[in-house]
Amino acid sequence: MPPPMRHRSMRIFMNGDRHVMAKHSAVYPTQEELESVQNMVSHTERALKAVSDWLDKQEKGTCKSESDCTEADKDSEQKDPATRTLRGVMRVGLVAKGLLLKGDLDLELVLLCRDKPTVTLLKKVSENLVTQLKTFTEDKYVVTQNIREASIIIKNTKELPLTLTIHLTSPLVREEVEKTSTGDTLSVIDPPDVLDRHKCLTALASLRHAKWFQARANGLRSCVIVIRILRDLCTRVPTWSPLRGWPMELICEKAIGTGNRPMGAGEALRRVLECLASGILMADGIYDPCEKEPTDAIGHLDQQQREDITASAQHALRLSAFGQLHKVLGMDPLPSKMPKKTRSDTPIDYTVQIPPSTTYAPPMKRPIEDEEGTDDKSPNKKKKKLQKKTGEEKAEPPQAMNALMRLNQLKPGLQYKLVSQTGPVHVPVFTMAVEVDGKNFEASGPSKRTAKLHVAVKVLQDMGLPTGVELKSEPTVK
């Protein structure tokens, strides 16, 4: 009789999970970095919405009277986004996919235009964007034009030098390419100062990549964590750098998504390495699901680069099998027994880095996760379970409530305003704002009350007063 089949020991996966999660915590952005990114992106989105309204008024001409102006404002607000000069702004790249690592300073947005974007439109948007940013925030931004790249670049002047690139594009560019490929004649003549078509097509592709990632990869357990780990590997090891970006995201989704069960971070990383070590890069390539024509997502890799990555994956797989995964991750080995975490440690949600924004964006389809579980016969029980799982509200009020009480004593009668409500229905994100001595302060939280508490902490920190957050860490110092 043949010997019985041996099942792979789960001890290797558990050890891999510890190392992968420890490395992930090391490369994950700090809360200050995520807040800076969120503030810069939200300010830009709101300013672009105001620029869109300004352009619509310019098209209609100057108003003859105040009553005409108010009617024009109402018409611009109720105007169909498809008929506006600027149809919407969408997050793409690392911000949209939630793949930011510590030290990532380059952000991207795509500005959809009704017609093909031109140099004249780019200059108008750039010049008015400076004015609109000053009305929404006191933060100083430097706005520059990059006509060759068909984009507008915004840089902040804070200690964390973030760079936000706004790519201008239009769906008409791709439609024209498709008509040309089928042999149809084009009756529309392009303006003489139209922007580079290749740059516009690249921006449209990044928009398709972001939508595909949110629909396919975000719902897979450990997929986003593994992609962040491999992004760090592509940065540290030059051999892996050709796979950075879209090819690596496709490989991870295919490798993890074809598993027969949900996997932990260590097992998911091992599965991706097994796929690469098996020689999939040496075959016909990787099909790009976001293109109508058959396209190889790794067509830019030559034969030598594919062989080097395959050999490196095989070596990493051997190290992992012999309990040396820490060498692959570029970290020190962890002790065999991990110290117990204190009860005050609250778990970090690694799935969402920056909450989604509905400030100025075309309507999106309902996420797949919202449609699941609608057949539950007892929705009240489900709500109770969700309330028990969210321990953030239990941990924060004792320290932030003191901040709110102190602020009310110092500045009685403050009016808190609800700026926006984003996120899915079961995990909403509220953004509250308050004006103190002419300064606007904003903060977010899972509820309006928690968001107000966060705003109070920010105000007290700006005034240089104690917030109550320090009280928790003082007794631990010996």
Tab-separated table of C-alpha atoms in Angstrom:
chain	number	residue	atom	x	y	z
A	1	MET	CA	0.000	0.000	0.000
A	2	PRO	CA	1.251	3.502	-0.727
A	3	PRO	CA	2.248	5.568	2.306
A	4	PRO	CA	-0.447	7.888	3.630
A	5	MET	CA	-0.375	11.481	2.366
A	6	ARG	CA	1.243	13.976	4.672
A	7	HIS	CA	-0.530	17.225	5.279
A	8	ARG	CA	1.594	20.336	5.424
A	9	SER	CA	2.275	21.316	8.990
A	10	MET	CA	0.455	24.437	10.131
A	11	ARG	CA	3.381	25.341	12.413
A	12	ILE	CA	5.253	26.753	9.418
A	13	PHE	CA	2.286	28.926	8.499
A	14	MET	CA	1.824	30.152	12.073
A	15	ASN	CA	5.485	31.113	12.286
A	16	GLY	CA	5.189	32.793	8.888
A	17	ASP	CA	2.122	34.719	10.025
A	18	ARG	CA	4.036	36.162	12.980
A	19	HIS	CA	6.937	37.324	10.827
A	20	VAL	CA	4.757	38.669	8.021
A	21	MET	CA	2.529	40.638	10.387
A	22	ALA	CA	5.548	41.983	12.278
A	23	LYS	CA	7.094	43.155	9.019
A	24	HIS	CA	3.758	44.587	7.915
A	25	SER	CA	3.493	46.624	11.106
A	26	ALA	CA	6.981	47.995	10.454
A	27	VAL	CA	6.244	49.167	6.892
A	28	TYR	CA	2.666	50.351	7.526
A	29	PRO	CA	2.273	54.169	7.501
A	30	THR	CA	1.921	56.025	10.770
A	31	GLN	CA	-1.349	57.666	11.769
A	32	GLU	CA	0.174	61.110	11.175
A	33	GLU	CA	1.129	60.148	7.599
A	34	LEU	CA	-2.351	58.807	6.851
A	35	GLU	CA	-3.984	61.942	8.248
A	36	SER	CA	-1.731	64.151	6.114
A	37	VAL	CA	-2.631	62.146	3.011
A	38	GLN	CA	-6.339	62.260	3.802
A	39	ASN	CA	-6.313	66.012	4.419
A	40	MET	CA	-4.436	66.787	1.206
A	41	VAL	CA	-6.642	64.542	-0.938
A	42	SER	CA	-9.915	65.792	0.572
A	43	HIS	CA	-8.876	69.444	0.221
A	44	THR	CA	-7.986	68.890	-3.431
A	45	GLU	CA	-11.247	67.079	-4.166
A	46	ARG	CA	-13.333	69.863	-2.655
A	47	ALA	CA	-11.313	72.508	-4.503
A	48	LEU	CA	-11.768	70.691	-7.832
A	49	LYS	CA	-15.516	70.591	-7.252
A	50	ALA	CA	-15.470	74.380	-6.825
A	51	VAL	CA	-13.338	74.712	-9.978
A	52	SER	CA	-15.936	72.678	-11.883
A	53	ASP	CA	-18.715	75.008	-10.730
A	54	TRP	CA	-16.609	78.013	-11.720
A	55	LEU	CA	-16.024	76.629	-15.216
A	56	ASP	CA	-19.759	76.039	-15.715
A	57	LYS	CA	-20.462	79.657	-14.768
A	58	GLN	CA	-17.796	80.784	-17.233
A	59	GLU	CA	-19.499	78.835	-20.009
A	60	LYS	CA	-22.889	80.410	-19.285
A	61	GLY	CA	-21.348	83.878	-19.111
A	62	THR	CA	-21.528	86.471	-16.375
A	63	CYS	CA	-24.841	86.862	-14.544
A	64	LYS	CA	-26.802	90.017	-15.174
A	65	SER	CA	-28.302	90.265	-11.690
A	66	GLU	CA	-28.093	88.631	-8.312
A	67	SER	CA	-31.271	86.642	-8.945
A	68	ASP	CA	-29.747	85.269	-12.145
A	69	CYS	CA	-26.622	84.303	-10.222
A	70	THR	CA	-28.562	82.373	-7.614
A	71	GLU	CA	-30.526	80.574	-10.320
A	72	ALA	CA	-27.276	79.752	-12.113
A	73	ASP	CA	-25.806	78.361	-8.882
A	74	LYS	CA	-28.820	76.092	-8.389
A	75	ASP	CA	-28.634	74.936	-12.001
A	76	SER	CA	-24.930	74.122	-11.679
A	77	GLU	CA	-25.571	72.066	-8.551
A	78	GLN	CA	-28.405	70.115	-10.193
A	79	LYS	CA	-26.581	69.753	-13.506
A	80	ASP	CA	-25.944	66.247	-14.782
A	81	PRO	CA	-22.256	65.342	-14.251
A	82	ALA	CA	-22.072	64.066	-17.854
A	83	THR	CA	-22.766	67.579	-19.196
A	84	ARG	CA	-20.247	69.382	-16.986
A	85	THR	CA	-16.843	70.385	-18.313
A	86	LEU	CA	-15.218	68.443	-15.473
A	87	ARG	CA	-17.212	65.258	-14.920
A	88	GLY	CA	-15.532	64.081	-11.723
A	89	VAL	CA	-12.340	63.284	-9.879
A	90	MET	CA	-11.356	59.735	-8.919
A	91	ARG	CA	-8.644	58.348	-6.679
A	92	VAL	CA	-6.203	55.995	-8.358
A	93	GLY	CA	-2.915	54.322	-7.535
A	94	LEU	CA	-1.837	53.634	-3.981
A	95	VAL	CA	-4.475	55.878	-2.387
A	96	ALA	CA	-7.434	54.159	-4.070
A	97	LYS	CA	-6.083	50.649	-3.441
A	98	GLY	CA	-4.942	51.254	0.145
A	99	LEU	CA	-1.364	50.124	-0.566
A	100	LEU	CA	0.511	53.046	0.964
A	101	LEU	CA	3.701	52.177	2.821
A	102	LYS	CA	5.726	54.208	5.261
A	103	GLY	CA	7.537	56.887	3.274
A	104	ASP	CA	5.228	56.848	0.211
A	105	LEU	CA	4.889	60.513	-0.676
A	106	ASP	CA	3.451	60.362	-4.227
A	107	LEU	CA	-0.350	60.461	-4.564
A	108	GLU	CA	-2.515	60.369	-7.683
A	109	LEU	CA	-5.946	61.560	-8.810
A	110	VAL	CA	-7.643	61.371	-12.221
A	111	LEU	CA	-9.759	64.294	-13.404
A	112	LEU	CA	-12.351	63.190	-15.979
A	113	CYS	CA	-13.252	65.804	-18.592
A	114	ARG	CA	-16.283	65.937	-20.883
A	115	ASP	CA	-14.201	66.695	-23.982
A	116	LYS	CA	-10.599	65.881	-24.787
A	117	PRO	CA	-8.424	67.852	-22.354
A	118	THR	CA	-6.425	70.700	-23.828
A	119	VAL	CA	-3.572	72.909	-22.697
A	120	THR	CA	-6.025	75.792	-22.278
A	121	LEU	CA	-8.259	73.755	-19.960
A	122	LEU	CA	-5.283	72.559	-17.941
A	123	LYS	CA	-4.104	76.133	-17.389
A	124	LYS	CA	-7.597	77.311	-16.396
A	125	VAL	CA	-8.019	74.500	-13.876
A	126	SER	CA	-4.527	75.015	-12.462
A	127	GLU	CA	-4.895	78.776	-12.008
A	128	ASN	CA	-8.343	78.588	-10.405
A	129	LEU	CA	-7.320	75.635	-8.247
A	130	VAL	CA	-4.858	77.894	-6.404
A	131	THR	CA	-7.687	80.286	-5.524
A	132	GLN	CA	-10.082	77.547	-4.444
A	133	LEU	CA	-7.519	75.840	-2.202
A	134	LYS	CA	-7.023	79.074	-0.276
A	135	THR	CA	-10.759	79.253	0.447
A	136	PHE	CA	-10.998	75.694	1.783
A	137	THR	CA	-7.899	75.453	3.942
A	138	GLU	CA	-5.153	77.492	5.533
A	139	ASP	CA	-2.527	74.934	4.532
A	140	LYS	CA	-0.156	76.236	1.886
A	141	TYR	CA	0.116	74.325	-1.384
A	142	VAL	CA	2.302	74.904	-4.442
A	143	VAL	CA	0.465	74.193	-7.715
A	144	THR	CA	2.455	73.688	-10.928
A	145	GLN	CA	1.555	72.662	-14.481
A	146	ASN	CA	3.147	69.764	-16.345
A	147	ILE	CA	1.807	69.990	-19.892
A	148	ARG	CA	4.096	67.259	-21.218
A	149	GLU	CA	2.659	64.755	-18.710
A	150	ALA	CA	-0.909	66.146	-19.062
A	151	SER	CA	-1.108	66.707	-15.324
A	152	ILE	CA	-1.236	69.245	-12.495
A	153	ILE	CA	1.149	68.782	-9.571
A	154	ILE	CA	0.359	69.942	-6.034
A	155	LYS	CA	2.975	69.975	-3.270
A	156	ASN	CA	2.499	70.869	0.369
A	157	THR	CA	4.938	72.848	2.497
A	158	LYS	CA	4.763	70.780	5.672
A	159	GLU	CA	7.406	68.567	7.258
A	160	LEU	CA	5.989	65.589	5.346
A	161	PRO	CA	6.519	66.678	1.690
A	162	LEU	CA	3.591	65.084	-0.129
A	163	THR	CA	3.156	65.358	-3.904
A	164	LEU	CA	-0.295	64.976	-5.464
A	165	THR	CA	-0.511	64.520	-9.245
A	166	ILE	CA	-3.823	65.209	-11.024
A	167	HIS	CA	-3.996	63.500	-14.432
A	168	LEU	CA	-6.412	65.009	-16.964
A	169	THR	CA	-8.175	62.605	-19.327
A	170	SER	CA	-11.474	61.879	-21.064
A	171	PRO	CA	-13.337	58.701	-22.109
A	172	LEU	CA	-13.470	60.137	-25.644
A	173	VAL	CA	-9.759	59.427	-26.038
A	174	ARG	CA	-10.221	55.671	-25.712
A	175	GLU	CA	-13.367	55.692	-27.847
A	176	GLU	CA	-11.402	57.381	-30.626
A	177	VAL	CA	-8.652	54.760	-30.407
A	178	GLU	CA	-11.215	51.953	-30.632
A	179	LYS	CA	-12.851	53.521	-33.680
A	180	THR	CA	-9.483	53.952	-35.338
A	181	SER	CA	-8.565	50.302	-34.738
A	182	THR	CA	-11.833	49.161	-36.365
A	183	GLY	CA	-11.233	51.363	-39.419
A	184	ASP	CA	-13.990	53.925	-38.795
A	185	THR	CA	-13.449	57.470	-40.021
A	186	LEU	CA	-13.322	60.255	-37.447
A	187	SER	CA	-15.560	63.251	-38.144
A	188	VAL	CA	-14.437	65.301	-35.126
A	189	ILE	CA	-11.332	67.450	-35.500
A	190	ASP	CA	-9.190	67.726	-32.382
A	191	PRO	CA	-8.239	71.158	-31.011
A	192	PRO	CA	-4.691	72.219	-31.856
A	193	ASP	CA	-3.584	72.243	-28.200
A	194	VAL	CA	-4.988	68.835	-27.204
A	195	LEU	CA	-2.925	67.009	-24.568
A	196	ASP	CA	-0.845	63.901	-25.225
A	197	ARG	CA	-3.140	60.989	-26.109
A	198	HIS	CA	-0.820	58.357	-24.644
A	199	LYS	CA	-0.808	60.096	-21.239
A	200	CYS	CA	-4.612	60.294	-21.268
A	201	LEU	CA	-4.883	56.584	-22.099
A	202	THR	CA	-2.525	55.748	-19.238
A	203	ALA	CA	-4.719	57.729	-16.819
A	204	LEU	CA	-7.820	55.854	-18.007
A	205	ALA	CA	-6.001	52.546	-17.508
A	206	SER	CA	-5.083	53.487	-13.931
A	207	LEU	CA	-8.756	54.243	-13.290
A	208	ARG	CA	-9.753	50.776	-14.559
A	209	HIS	CA	-7.035	49.200	-12.406
A	210	ALA	CA	-8.341	50.917	-9.271
A	211	LYS	CA	-11.936	49.770	-9.898
A	212	TRP	CA	-10.811	46.198	-10.610
A	213	PHE	CA	-8.682	46.120	-7.452
A	214	GLN	CA	-11.539	47.328	-5.247
A	215	ALA	CA	-13.870	44.692	-6.706
A	216	ARG	CA	-11.506	41.688	-6.716
A	217	ALA	CA	-8.531	42.101	-4.371
A	218	ASN	CA	-9.973	44.053	-1.435
A	219	GLY	CA	-12.334	41.223	-0.522
A	220	LEU	CA	-9.624	38.529	-0.377
A	221	ARG	CA	-8.264	37.790	3.056
A	222	SER	CA	-4.553	38.668	3.440
A	223	CYS	CA	-4.288	39.803	-0.195
A	224	VAL	CA	-3.706	43.493	0.538
A	225	ILE	CA	-1.240	42.649	3.324
A	226	VAL	CA	0.788	40.373	1.033
A	227	ILE	CA	0.860	43.021	-1.713
A	228	ARG	CA	2.238	45.584	0.756
A	229	ILE	CA	4.919	43.101	1.855
A	230	LEU	CA	5.901	42.406	-1.763
A	231	ARG	CA	5.917	46.137	-2.572
A	232	ASP	CA	8.508	46.526	0.160
A	233	LEU	CA	10.442	43.581	-1.346
A	234	CYS	CA	10.406	45.228	-4.792
A	235	THR	CA	11.865	48.356	-3.214
A	236	ARG	CA	14.634	46.548	-1.294
A	237	VAL	CA	15.669	43.953	-3.902
A	238	PRO	CA	16.454	45.288	-7.423
A	239	THR	CA	15.685	41.884	-8.981
A	240	TRP	CA	12.018	42.252	-8.051
A	241	SER	CA	11.599	45.907	-9.072
A	242	PRO	CA	10.233	45.121	-12.622
A	243	LEU	CA	7.173	43.497	-11.003
A	244	ARG	CA	6.296	46.582	-8.976
A	245	GLY	CA	2.797	47.923	-9.424
A	246	TRP	CA	0.062	46.421	-11.582
A	247	PRO	CA	1.817	43.082	-12.459
A	248	MET	CA	2.412	42.235	-8.790
A	249	GLU	CA	-1.208	43.048	-7.902
A	250	LEU	CA	-2.476	40.720	-10.644
A	251	ILE	CA	-0.197	37.869	-9.565
A	252	CYS	CA	-1.217	38.140	-5.901
A	253	GLU	CA	-4.927	38.245	-6.698
A	254	LYS	CA	-4.720	35.195	-8.970
A	255	ALA	CA	-2.547	33.199	-6.574
A	256	ILE	CA	-4.585	33.928	-3.442
A	257	GLY	CA	-7.987	34.014	-5.141
A	258	THR	CA	-7.597	30.501	-6.562
A	259	GLY	CA	-7.017	28.965	-3.121
A	260	ASN	CA	-9.614	26.551	-1.808
A	261	ARG	CA	-9.918	28.330	1.554
A	262	PRO	CA	-9.138	31.639	3.271
A	263	MET	CA	-5.451	31.832	4.137
A	264	GLY	CA	-3.435	33.676	6.725
A	265	ALA	CA	-0.773	36.188	5.748
A	266	GLY	CA	2.110	33.685	5.977
A	267	GLU	CA	0.396	30.994	3.927
A	268	ALA	CA	-0.816	33.535	1.342
A	269	LEU	CA	2.715	34.898	0.887
A	270	ARG	CA	4.043	31.361	0.503
A	271	ARG	CA	1.428	30.598	-2.151
A	272	VAL	CA	2.434	33.658	-4.179
A	273	LEU	CA	6.099	32.608	-3.968
A	274	GLU	CA	5.142	29.090	-5.061
A	275	CYS	CA	3.361	30.442	-8.133
A	276	LEU	CA	6.347	32.567	-9.115
A	277	ALA	CA	8.790	29.753	-8.395
A	278	SER	CA	6.796	27.383	-10.617
A	279	GLY	CA	7.745	29.467	-13.667
A	280	ILE	CA	4.527	31.281	-14.544
A	281	LEU	CA	6.585	34.267	-15.709
A	282	MET	CA	8.369	32.012	-18.225
A	283	ALA	CA	5.092	31.044	-19.932
A	284	ASP	CA	2.960	33.143	-22.282
A	285	GLY	CA	2.631	35.975	-19.776
A	286	ILE	CA	-0.141	37.313	-17.517
A	287	TYR	CA	-3.468	38.303	-19.017
A	288	ASP	CA	-4.576	41.861	-18.249
A	289	PRO	CA	-8.297	41.747	-17.297
A	290	CYS	CA	-8.758	45.501	-17.746
A	291	GLU	CA	-8.052	45.557	-21.489
A	292	LYS	CA	-10.440	44.518	-24.262
A	293	GLU	CA	-7.672	43.224	-26.510
A	294	PRO	CA	-5.442	40.372	-25.236
A	295	THR	CA	-2.641	42.176	-23.404
A	296	ASP	CA	0.345	40.812	-21.484
A	297	ALA	CA	0.723	42.676	-18.189
A	298	ILE	CA	4.415	41.669	-17.986
A	299	GLY	CA	5.252	42.330	-21.603
A	300	HIS	CA	7.876	44.851	-20.525
A	301	LEU	CA	9.979	42.115	-18.854
A	302	ASP	CA	12.741	40.530	-20.929
A	303	GLN	CA	13.768	36.871	-20.662
A	304	GLN	CA	16.638	37.520	-18.248
A	305	GLN	CA	14.459	39.479	-15.840
A	306	ARG	CA	11.872	36.673	-15.794
A	307	GLU	CA	14.535	34.074	-15.055
A	308	ASP	CA	16.047	36.178	-12.272
A	309	ILE	CA	12.686	36.702	-10.557
A	310	THR	CA	11.835	32.995	-10.843
A	311	ALA	CA	15.192	31.975	-9.336
A	312	SER	CA	14.827	34.544	-6.549
A	313	ALA	CA	11.321	33.217	-5.727
A	314	GLN	CA	12.678	29.657	-5.582
A	315	HIS	CA	15.419	30.743	-3.179
A	316	ALA	CA	12.896	32.631	-1.009
A	317	LEU	CA	10.699	29.525	-0.937
A	318	ARG	CA	13.610	27.384	0.293
A	319	LEU	CA	14.406	29.883	3.028
A	320	SER	CA	10.764	29.889	4.098
A	321	ALA	CA	10.662	26.077	4.209
A	322	PHE	CA	13.672	26.013	6.551
A	323	GLY	CA	12.206	28.567	8.927
A	324	GLN	CA	14.219	31.521	7.653
A	325	LEU	CA	11.431	33.685	6.290
A	326	HIS	CA	12.862	36.637	8.186
A	327	LYS	CA	15.746	36.744	5.695
A	328	VAL	CA	13.275	37.112	2.831
A	329	LEU	CA	11.442	39.885	4.656
A	330	GLY	CA	14.653	41.694	5.599
A	331	MET	CA	14.106	41.616	9.359
A	332	ASP	CA	15.538	40.047	12.498
A	333	PRO	CA	14.127	36.674	13.614
A	334	LEU	CA	11.389	36.845	16.216
A	335	PRO	CA	11.682	35.032	19.552
A	336	SER	CA	10.007	31.651	19.815
A	337	LYS	CA	7.552	32.941	22.424
A	338	MET	CA	6.000	36.304	21.872
A	339	PRO	CA	5.268	38.446	24.942
A	340	LYS	CA	1.625	38.799	25.830
A	341	LYS	CA	0.007	42.004	24.670
A	342	THR	CA	-1.452	44.297	27.267
A	343	ARG	CA	-5.181	44.801	27.333
A	344	SER	CA	-4.807	48.441	26.356
A	345	ASP	CA	-3.464	47.497	22.907
A	346	THR	CA	-6.277	48.032	20.390
A	347	PRO	CA	-6.212	46.118	17.078
A	348	ILE	CA	-5.441	48.117	13.957
A	349	ASP	CA	-7.694	47.790	10.924
A	350	TYR	CA	-5.265	47.264	8.039
A	351	THR	CA	-7.925	46.872	5.358
A	352	VAL	CA	-8.795	50.550	4.879
A	353	GLN	CA	-6.109	53.258	4.997
A	354	ILE	CA	-7.957	56.307	3.680
A	355	PRO	CA	-11.781	56.389	3.910
A	356	PRO	CA	-13.510	56.849	0.542
A	357	SER	CA	-14.778	60.265	-0.446
A	358	THR	CA	-18.032	61.240	-2.145
A	359	THR	CA	-17.124	64.923	-2.451
A	360	TYR	CA	-16.793	65.014	-6.224
A	361	ALA	CA	-16.917	61.642	-7.961
A	362	PRO	CA	-19.150	59.881	-10.509
A	363	PRO	CA	-21.666	57.398	-9.022
A	364	MET	CA	-20.057	54.061	-8.187
A	365	LYS	CA	-21.606	50.612	-8.199
A	366	ARG	CA	-22.617	49.143	-4.866
A	367	PRO	CA	-19.718	47.115	-3.390
A	368	ILE	CA	-20.024	43.349	-3.419
A	369	GLU	CA	-19.618	43.160	0.362
A	370	ASP	CA	-22.808	45.190	0.940
A	371	GLU	CA	-24.873	42.706	-1.059
A	372	GLU	CA	-23.757	39.695	0.932
A	373	GLY	CA	-25.727	38.571	3.926
A	374	THR	CA	-28.976	40.317	2.935
A	375	ASP	CA	-30.911	37.093	3.525
A	376	ASP	CA	-30.216	37.174	7.261
A	377	LYS	CA	-33.481	36.693	9.087
A	378	SER	CA	-32.362	38.498	12.221
A	379	PRO	CA	-30.771	41.839	11.253
A	380	ASN	CA	-30.980	43.069	14.858
A	381	LYS	CA	-28.633	40.310	16.015
A	382	LYS	CA	-26.171	41.219	13.291
A	383	LYS	CA	-26.142	44.844	14.429
A	384	LYS	CA	-25.514	43.796	18.027
A	385	LYS	CA	-22.567	41.638	16.975
A	386	LEU	CA	-21.051	44.504	15.020
A	387	GLN	CA	-21.416	46.794	17.994
A	388	LYS	CA	-19.649	44.293	20.237
A	389	LYS	CA	-16.782	43.848	17.806
A	390	THR	CA	-15.965	47.539	17.460
A	391	GLY	CA	-13.902	48.221	20.566
A	392	GLU	CA	-12.654	51.579	19.331
A	393	GLU	CA	-15.497	53.499	20.900
A	394	LYS	CA	-14.919	51.764	24.256
A	395	ALA	CA	-11.210	52.565	24.266
A	396	GLU	CA	-11.290	56.198	23.113
A	397	PRO	CA	-14.021	58.031	25.090
A	398	PRO	CA	-12.238	57.928	28.497
A	399	GLN	CA	-9.193	59.762	27.121
A	400	ALA	CA	-10.916	61.921	24.458
A	401	MET	CA	-13.940	62.799	26.602
A	402	ASN	CA	-11.714	64.769	28.920
A	403	ALA	CA	-10.516	66.752	25.920
A	404	LEU	CA	-14.071	67.599	24.914
A	405	MET	CA	-14.985	68.692	28.444
A	406	ARG	CA	-11.882	70.863	28.713
A	407	LEU	CA	-12.566	72.491	25.367
A	408	ASN	CA	-16.186	73.231	26.328
A	409	GLN	CA	-14.950	74.854	29.527
A	410	LEU	CA	-12.426	76.996	27.648
A	411	LYS	CA	-14.617	77.782	24.642
A	412	PRO	CA	-18.293	77.363	25.555
A	413	GLY	CA	-20.885	77.415	22.802
A	414	LEU	CA	-18.810	75.902	19.981
A	415	GLN	CA	-20.825	74.681	16.984
A	416	TYR	CA	-19.714	71.341	15.536
A	417	LYS	CA	-20.664	70.726	11.903
A	418	LEU	CA	-20.928	67.467	9.982
A	419	VAL	CA	-18.654	67.818	6.924
A	420	SER	CA	-19.187	64.410	5.312
A	421	GLN	CA	-20.267	60.835	5.876
A	422	THR	CA	-18.359	58.219	3.885
A	423	GLY	CA	-17.713	54.503	3.930
A	424	PRO	CA	-20.156	51.585	3.693
A	425	VAL	CA	-23.399	51.491	5.655
A	426	HIS	CA	-22.138	49.018	8.249
A	427	VAL	CA	-18.811	50.857	8.810
A	428	PRO	CA	-19.529	54.584	8.356
A	429	VAL	CA	-16.888	57.290	8.726
A	430	PHE	CA	-18.076	60.703	9.946
A	431	THR	CA	-16.020	63.886	9.514
A	432	MET	CA	-16.818	66.726	11.931
A	433	ALA	CA	-15.479	70.282	11.909
A	434	VAL	CA	-15.393	73.196	14.326
A	435	GLU	CA	-14.129	76.769	14.067
A	436	VAL	CA	-12.081	78.118	16.977
A	437	ASP	CA	-10.570	81.624	16.886
A	438	GLY	CA	-10.874	81.730	13.098
A	439	LYS	CA	-9.214	78.352	12.536
A	440	ASN	CA	-11.005	75.322	11.128
A	441	PHE	CA	-10.313	71.880	12.613
A	442	GLU	CA	-11.502	68.596	11.104
A	443	ALA	CA	-11.350	64.989	12.319
A	444	SER	CA	-12.998	61.673	11.492
A	445	GLY	CA	-14.378	58.766	13.481
A	446	PRO	CA	-16.758	55.803	13.338
A	447	SER	CA	-19.515	57.934	14.912
A	448	LYS	CA	-20.354	61.623	15.202
A	449	ARG	CA	-19.525	61.589	18.897
A	450	THR	CA	-16.086	60.026	18.361
A	451	ALA	CA	-15.347	62.463	15.539
A	452	LYS	CA	-16.188	65.393	17.841
A	453	LEU	CA	-13.847	63.977	20.451
A	454	HIS	CA	-11.040	63.769	17.908
A	455	VAL	CA	-11.689	67.368	16.869
A	456	ALA	CA	-11.433	68.486	20.498
A	457	VAL	CA	-8.077	66.720	20.859
A	458	LYS	CA	-6.764	68.520	17.770
A	459	VAL	CA	-7.908	71.910	19.060
A	460	LEU	CA	-6.262	71.418	22.446
A	461	GLN	CA	-3.051	70.214	20.797
A	462	ASP	CA	-3.022	73.335	18.637
A	463	MET	CA	-3.513	75.497	21.749
A	464	GLY	CA	-0.676	73.674	23.514
A	465	LEU	CA	-2.899	72.413	26.307
A	466	PRO	CA	-3.092	68.894	27.769
A	467	THR	CA	-5.651	66.669	26.058
A	468	GLY	CA	-5.877	63.781	28.490
A	469	VAL	CA	-4.282	61.353	26.056
A	470	GLU	CA	-0.963	61.609	27.887
A	471	LEU	CA	-2.456	60.399	31.151
A	472	LYS	CA	-2.565	56.822	29.970
A	473	SER	CA	1.110	56.578	29.126
A	474	GLU	CA	2.507	58.311	32.234
A	475	PRO	CA	2.001	55.477	34.774
A	476	THR	CA	3.910	53.015	32.566
A	477	VAL	CA	7.107	55.068	32.751
A	478	LYS	CA	9.444	53.847	35.483
